CSV table of C-alpha atoms in Angstrom, one decimal:
chain,number,residue,atom,x,y,z
A,1,GLY,CA,47.3,62.1,57.9
A,2,ILE,CA,50.5,63.9,58.5
A,3,GLN,CA,53.4,63.6,56.2
A,4,VAL,CA,56.9,63.5,57.6
A,5,GLU,CA,60.0,64.1,55.4
A,6,GLN,CA,63.6,63.7,56.5
A,7,SER,CA,66.7,65.0,55.0
A,8,PRO,CA,69.3,64.1,54.0
A,9,PRO,CA,68.5,60.4,53.3
A,10,ASP,CA,72.1,59.4,53.7
A,11,LEU,CA,75.1,61.0,55.3
A,12,ILE,CA,78.7,60.0,55.6
A,13,LEU,CA,80.9,61.8,58.1
A,14,GLN,CA,84.5,61.6,59.4
A,15,GLU,CA,84.7,61.0,63.1
A,16,GLY,CA,84.7,64.3,64.9
A,17,ALA,CA,82.6,66.2,62.4
A,18,ASN,CA,79.3,67.9,63.2
A,19,SER,CA,76.0,67.3,61.4
A,20,THR,CA,72.4,68.6,61.2
A,21,LEU,CA,69.5,66.3,60.3
A,22,ARG,CA,66.2,67.9,59.4
A,23,CYS,CA,62.6,66.7,59.7
A,24,ASN,CA,59.7,68.6,58.0
A,25,PHE,CA,56.1,67.8,58.7
A,26,SER,CA,53.0,68.7,56.7
A,27,ASP,CA,50.8,70.0,59.5
A,28,SER,CA,51.2,71.5,62.9
A,29,VAL,CA,52.2,68.9,65.6
A,30,ASN,CA,51.9,68.8,69.3
A,31,ASN,CA,54.5,66.1,69.7
A,32,LEU,CA,57.7,65.1,67.9
A,33,GLN,CA,60.1,62.4,68.7
A,34,TRP,CA,63.6,61.6,67.5
A,35,PHE,CA,64.9,58.0,67.5
A,36,HIS,CA,68.2,56.3,66.7
A,37,GLN,CA,68.1,52.8,65.3
A,38,ASN,CA,71.4,51.1,66.0
A,39,PRO,CA,72.9,48.5,63.7
A,40,TRP,CA,71.2,45.7,65.8
A,41,GLY,CA,67.8,47.3,65.1
A,42,GLN,CA,67.0,48.7,68.5
A,43,LEU,CA,65.1,52.0,68.3
A,44,ILE,CA,66.4,54.3,71.1
A,45,ASN,CA,64.5,57.3,72.2
A,46,LEU,CA,66.6,60.5,71.8
A,47,PHE,CA,64.2,63.3,72.3
A,48,TYR,CA,60.6,64.1,72.9
A,49,ILE,CA,60.5,67.6,71.7
A,50,PRO,CA,57.1,69.2,70.6
A,51,SER,CA,58.7,72.6,70.7
A,52,GLY,CA,61.9,74.4,71.8
A,53,THR,CA,65.4,73.1,72.3
A,54,LYS,CA,66.8,70.2,74.3
A,55,GLN,CA,70.3,68.9,74.7
A,56,ASN,CA,71.7,65.6,75.8
A,57,GLY,CA,75.4,65.4,75.7
A,58,ARG,CA,76.7,65.8,72.1
A,59,LEU,CA,73.1,65.7,70.7
A,60,SER,CA,70.6,68.5,70.7
A,61,ALA,CA,67.3,69.0,69.0
A,62,THR,CA,65.2,72.0,68.1
A,63,THR,CA,61.5,72.0,67.0
A,64,VAL,CA,59.9,75.1,65.5
A,65,ALA,CA,56.3,73.9,65.6
A,66,THR,CA,54.9,77.1,63.9
A,67,GLU,CA,57.2,76.5,60.9
A,68,ARG,CA,56.7,72.7,60.9
A,69,TYR,CA,60.2,71.5,61.2
A,70,SER,CA,62.7,69.9,63.7
A,71,LEU,CA,66.4,69.7,63.6
A,72,LEU,CA,68.7,67.2,65.3
A,73,TYR,CA,72.3,68.3,65.8
A,74,ILE,CA,75.2,65.8,66.3
A,75,SER,CA,78.4,67.3,67.4
A,76,SER,CA,81.9,65.7,67.5
A,77,SER,CA,80.4,62.6,65.9
A,78,GLN,CA,81.7,59.1,66.9
A,79,THR,CA,81.5,55.8,65.1
A,80,THR,CA,78.9,54.7,67.6
A,81,ASP,CA,76.6,57.4,66.3
A,82,SER,CA,76.2,55.4,63.1
A,83,GLY,CA,72.7,54.1,62.3
A,84,VAL,CA,69.4,55.4,61.1
A,85,TYR,CA,67.8,58.5,62.7
A,86,PHE,CA,64.0,58.7,62.6
A,87,CYS,CA,61.7,61.5,63.5
A,88,ALA,CA,58.0,60.8,64.1
A,89,GLY,CA,55.0,63.0,64.5
A,90,PRO,CA,51.5,62.3,65.6
A,91,THR,CA,49.1,60.7,63.1
A,92,LEU,CA,45.9,62.8,63.1
A,93,SER,CA,43.7,59.7,63.7
A,94,GLY,CA,44.3,59.8,67.4
A,95,TYR,CA,45.3,57.3,70.1
A,96,SER,CA,48.8,58.7,70.1
A,97,THR,CA,49.8,56.9,67.0
A,98,LEU,CA,53.0,58.1,65.2
A,99,THR,CA,53.9,58.6,61.6
A,100,PHE,CA,57.6,58.1,60.9
A,101,GLY,CA,59.8,59.7,58.3
A,102,LYS,CA,61.9,57.4,56.1
A,103,GLY,CA,65.0,58.1,58.2
A,104,THR,CA,68.5,59.5,57.7
A,105,MET,CA,71.2,56.8,57.5
A,106,LEU,CA,74.4,58.1,59.1
A,107,LEU,CA,77.7,56.4,58.7
A,108,VAL,CA,80.6,57.8,60.8
A,109,SER,CA,83.9,56.6,59.7
A,110,PRO,CA,87.1,56.5,61.9
B,1,SER,CA,61.5,51.6,85.4
B,2,GLN,CA,59.6,50.2,82.4
B,3,THR,CA,61.0,47.5,80.2
B,4,ILE,CA,59.6,45.9,77.1
B,5,HIS,CA,60.4,42.3,75.9
B,6,GLN,CA,59.9,40.6,72.6
B,7,TRP,CA,60.4,37.1,71.5
B,8,PRO,CA,61.7,35.3,69.7
B,9,ALA,CA,64.5,37.6,68.5
B,10,THR,CA,64.8,35.8,65.1
B,11,LEU,CA,62.5,33.4,63.3
B,12,VAL,CA,62.6,31.6,60.1
B,13,GLN,CA,59.3,30.1,59.0
B,14,PRO,CA,58.1,28.4,55.8
B,15,VAL,CA,55.3,29.9,53.6
B,16,GLY,CA,51.9,28.8,54.9
B,17,SER,CA,52.9,28.2,58.5
B,18,PRO,CA,51.4,30.0,61.5
B,19,LEU,CA,53.0,32.8,63.4
B,20,SER,CA,52.9,34.0,66.9
B,21,LEU,CA,55.1,36.9,68.2
B,22,GLU,CA,54.8,38.0,71.8
B,23,CYS,CA,55.5,41.3,73.4
B,24,THR,CA,55.3,42.1,77.2
B,25,VAL,CA,55.8,45.3,79.1
B,26,GLU,CA,56.9,45.6,82.7
B,27,GLY,CA,56.8,48.4,85.1
B,28,THR,CA,53.6,50.2,83.9
B,29,SER,CA,49.9,49.6,83.7
B,30,ASN,CA,47.3,50.2,81.0
B,31,PRO,CA,49.8,51.3,78.4
B,32,ASN,CA,49.0,51.8,74.8
B,33,LEU,CA,50.6,49.1,72.8
B,34,TYR,CA,51.7,49.1,69.1
B,35,TRP,CA,53.0,46.7,66.5
B,36,TYR,CA,55.2,48.0,63.7
B,37,ARG,CA,56.8,46.3,60.7
B,38,GLN,CA,60.0,47.5,59.1
B,39,ALA,CA,60.7,46.1,55.7
B,40,ALA,CA,64.1,46.4,54.0
B,41,GLY,CA,64.4,50.0,53.1
B,42,ARG,CA,64.0,51.5,56.5
B,43,GLY,CA,60.4,52.8,56.8
B,44,LEU,CA,58.3,51.8,59.9
B,45,GLN,CA,54.7,50.9,59.2
B,46,LEU,CA,52.2,50.9,62.0
B,47,LEU,CA,50.2,47.6,61.9
B,48,PHE,CA,48.1,47.5,65.0
B,49,TYR,CA,47.5,49.5,68.2
B,50,SER,CA,45.6,48.8,71.4
B,51,VAL,CA,44.4,51.1,74.2
B,52,GLY,CA,43.2,48.3,76.4
B,53,ILE,CA,42.6,44.6,76.9
B,54,GLY,CA,40.7,43.2,73.9
B,55,GLN,CA,40.7,46.6,72.1
B,56,ILE,CA,42.6,46.3,68.8
B,57,SER,CA,42.7,48.8,65.9
B,58,SER,CA,44.2,47.8,62.6
B,59,GLU,CA,46.0,50.4,60.4
B,60,VAL,CA,46.4,48.4,57.2
B,61,PRO,CA,44.5,45.4,55.8
B,62,GLN,CA,46.8,42.4,55.8
B,63,ASN,CA,47.5,38.8,56.6
B,64,LEU,CA,48.2,39.5,60.2
B,65,SER,CA,46.1,39.9,63.4
B,66,ALA,CA,46.8,41.1,66.9
B,67,SER,CA,45.4,40.3,70.3
B,68,ARG,CA,45.8,41.7,73.8
B,69,PRO,CA,44.8,39.0,76.3
B,70,GLN,CA,46.3,40.8,79.3
B,71,ASP,CA,47.0,44.4,80.1
B,72,ARG,CA,50.7,44.2,79.3
B,73,GLN,CA,50.8,41.5,76.7
B,74,PHE,CA,50.4,42.1,73.0
B,75,ILE,CA,50.5,39.2,70.5
B,76,LEU,CA,50.9,39.3,66.7
B,77,SER,CA,49.6,36.3,64.8
B,78,SER,CA,49.1,34.9,61.4
B,79,LYS,CA,47.3,31.7,60.3
B,80,LYS,CA,49.3,31.3,57.1
B,81,LEU,CA,52.5,33.3,56.4
B,82,LEU,CA,53.2,34.8,53.1
B,83,LEU,CA,56.6,35.7,51.7
B,84,SER,CA,55.7,39.3,51.9
B,85,ASP,CA,55.3,39.0,55.7
B,86,SER,CA,59.1,38.9,56.1
B,87,GLY,CA,60.5,41.9,57.9
B,88,PHE,CA,61.5,43.3,61.3
B,89,TYR,CA,58.6,43.5,63.7
B,90,LEU,CA,58.8,46.0,66.5
B,91,CYS,CA,56.5,46.3,69.5
B,92,ALA,CA,56.2,49.6,71.3
B,93,TRP,CA,54.4,50.9,74.4
B,94,GLY,CA,53.3,54.4,75.0
B,95,ARG,CA,51.7,56.7,77.4
B,96,GLY,CA,50.6,60.1,76.3
B,97,ASN,CA,52.5,61.1,73.2
B,98,GLU,CA,55.8,59.2,73.7
B,99,GLN,CA,56.5,55.6,72.5
B,100,TYR,CA,59.2,53.2,73.6
B,101,PHE,CA,60.3,50.3,71.5
B,102,GLY,CA,61.2,46.7,72.2
B,103,PRO,CA,64.3,45.0,70.7
B,104,GLY,CA,62.3,43.5,67.7
B,105,THR,CA,61.8,40.2,66.0
B,106,ARG,CA,63.4,39.5,62.7
B,107,LEU,CA,61.1,37.2,60.6
B,108,THR,CA,62.2,35.5,57.4
B,109,VAL,CA,59.5,33.6,55.5
B,110,THR,CA,61.0,31.1,53.1
C-alpha cells in the first residue's frame, strides 16, 4: 500500500512565526487529508485537498499530486496551533481507507 | 449536520477482562465506519472498517473484534484484554474519500 512520510517530525515555534509542514507519498493519490490533533486527542479535519491550493484563515494547503507531495502552511502561529498534524492518503485496498503519516508535533510557545 | 459520539471517554480495565467500546453517528445514513488505534508515539493504525450493517473488514490480526448491528452504530470488542491493547481508540465515519473522527476512548489495561 501507499507510504506516507511527514516532515519535520517535531517543530518548535515562537508565537507569530510561520511554518511549512510537508507530506510525501509513495504513489499518486486521488485524495489527501490534513488533520490537527489537539492536546485532548480530538482529530480535527483541516483540509481535503487531492490537488491544488485551499486556504482557511491562517492555514493553507497545497497538493501537487503529480509530484506526490502536499504542504501545509501555518502563518502567524498561535499557541492554540500546538498539537500533532497528520496527513493521510488513500490505501490502495479500497473502501476509502486512509493511511496516515506519523505526524508532525508542533509546539508554539508564547 | 453530522456528529459522531464515542463512549466511554476513558476506561481502565484489568488484563483478561472483556471490552466493549461504542460509536454512533448522527445526521447521515449508510456511512463507512472505521476503528483506529493510536498507541503512544502518535501513529494511527486502522483496525476495522465497515461499509454496511454486518459487513466488517479487519486490517490487522489481533485480540479485538468489531460489529455493526445498526447502520450508524459500530462496536469494538474483546473477550480478554491484553496489556498491549492499551491505547487511544478512535472511531471515524466517512463518505467518499473524507473521514471525520470522534472524540476517542482512552483505554488503559492494567
